[in-house]
């Protein structure tokens, strides 16, 4: 499992899963990988729960390509900054 997670820089997670809601396992995901949540539910409660669980952003479907690119770019930029900070701390 850790090999698979390490192969990705981020995850795009849809809250609506075939067998239920993704919110219960987002906290576990947040410990291993940054992620952006997408959902067809335009509900403040769902957005707050996803962000509290560690989501970097919450996009409501349908969303524009620009909105998705902005959200993903932010996540990748934060990840790059974290890696640089860790390297500086090691040095």
mmCIF file of C-alpha atoms in Angstrom, residues 14-68:
data_model
loop_
_atom_site.group_PDB
_atom_site.id
_atom_site.type_symbol
_atom_site.label_atom_id
_atom_site.label_comp_id
_atom_site.label_asym_id
_atom_site.label_seq_id
_atom_site.Cartn_x
_atom_site.Cartn_y
_atom_site.Cartn_z
ATOM 1 C CA UNK A 14 -15.258 11.994 -5.015
ATOM 2 C CA UNK A 15 -17.332 12.041 -1.822
ATOM 3 C CA UNK A 16 -20.003 9.801 -3.302
ATOM 4 C CA UNK A 17 -18.803 6.233 -3.283
ATOM 5 C CA UNK A 18 -20.719 3.256 -4.574
ATOM 6 C CA UNK A 19 -20.970 1.817 -1.070
ATOM 7 C CA UNK A 20 -21.377 5.051 0.883
ATOM 8 C CA UNK A 21 -19.677 8.282 1.812
ATOM 9 C CA UNK A 22 -15.919 8.905 1.630
ATOM 10 C CA UNK A 23 -15.749 11.298 4.608
ATOM 11 C CA UNK A 24 -15.049 8.565 7.214
ATOM 12 C CA UNK A 25 -11.770 7.540 5.549
ATOM 13 C CA UNK A 26 -10.503 10.985 4.534
ATOM 14 C CA UNK A 27 -8.600 11.414 7.796
ATOM 15 C CA UNK A 28 -6.601 8.272 7.050
ATOM 16 C CA UNK A 29 -5.876 9.492 3.534
ATOM 17 C CA UNK A 30 -4.731 12.875 4.876
ATOM 18 C CA UNK A 31 -1.944 11.162 6.824
ATOM 19 C CA UNK A 32 -0.411 9.845 3.617
ATOM 20 C CA UNK A 33 -1.373 12.064 0.697
ATOM 21 C CA UNK A 34 -2.759 15.548 0.008
ATOM 22 C CA UNK A 35 -6.157 15.488 -1.674
ATOM 23 C CA UNK A 36 -8.905 17.577 -3.242
ATOM 24 C CA UNK A 37 -12.527 16.547 -2.744
ATOM 25 C CA UNK A 38 -15.119 16.771 -5.490
ATOM 26 C CA UNK A 39 -18.810 16.333 -4.861
ATOM 27 C CA UNK A 40 -22.203 16.765 -6.399
ATOM 28 C CA UNK A 41 -23.434 17.997 -3.009
ATOM 29 C CA UNK A 42 -23.338 21.750 -2.583
ATOM 30 C CA UNK A 43 -23.673 21.496 1.204
ATOM 31 C CA UNK A 44 -21.686 23.480 3.714
ATOM 32 C CA UNK A 45 -21.746 20.568 6.184
ATOM 33 C CA UNK A 46 -20.104 18.177 3.697
ATOM 34 C CA UNK A 47 -17.511 20.772 2.684
ATOM 35 C CA UNK A 48 -16.619 21.571 6.297
ATOM 36 C CA UNK A 49 -16.337 17.867 7.162
ATOM 37 C CA UNK A 50 -14.047 17.240 4.182
ATOM 38 C CA UNK A 51 -11.832 20.231 4.972
ATOM 39 C CA UNK A 52 -11.633 19.290 8.668
ATOM 40 C CA UNK A 53 -10.613 15.788 7.612
ATOM 41 C CA UNK A 54 -7.683 17.267 5.707
ATOM 42 C CA UNK A 55 -8.903 18.093 2.205
ATOM 43 C CA UNK A 56 -6.934 20.841 0.534
ATOM 44 C CA UNK A 57 -9.989 22.033 -1.372
ATOM 45 C CA UNK A 58 -13.642 21.155 -2.032
ATOM 46 C CA UNK A 59 -15.106 21.505 -5.522
ATOM 47 C CA UNK A 60 -18.794 21.164 -6.334
ATOM 48 C CA UNK A 61 -19.748 19.458 -9.598
ATOM 49 C CA UNK A 62 -19.993 20.649 -12.224
ATOM 50 C CA UNK A 63 -16.812 22.652 -11.849
ATOM 51 C CA UNK A 64 -14.779 24.383 -14.513
ATOM 52 C CA UNK A 65 -11.489 23.077 -15.802
ATOM 53 C CA UNK A 66 -9.887 26.282 -14.495
ATOM 54 C CA UNK A 67 -11.225 25.696 -10.972
ATOM 55 C CA UNK A 68 -9.816 22.163 -10.998
#
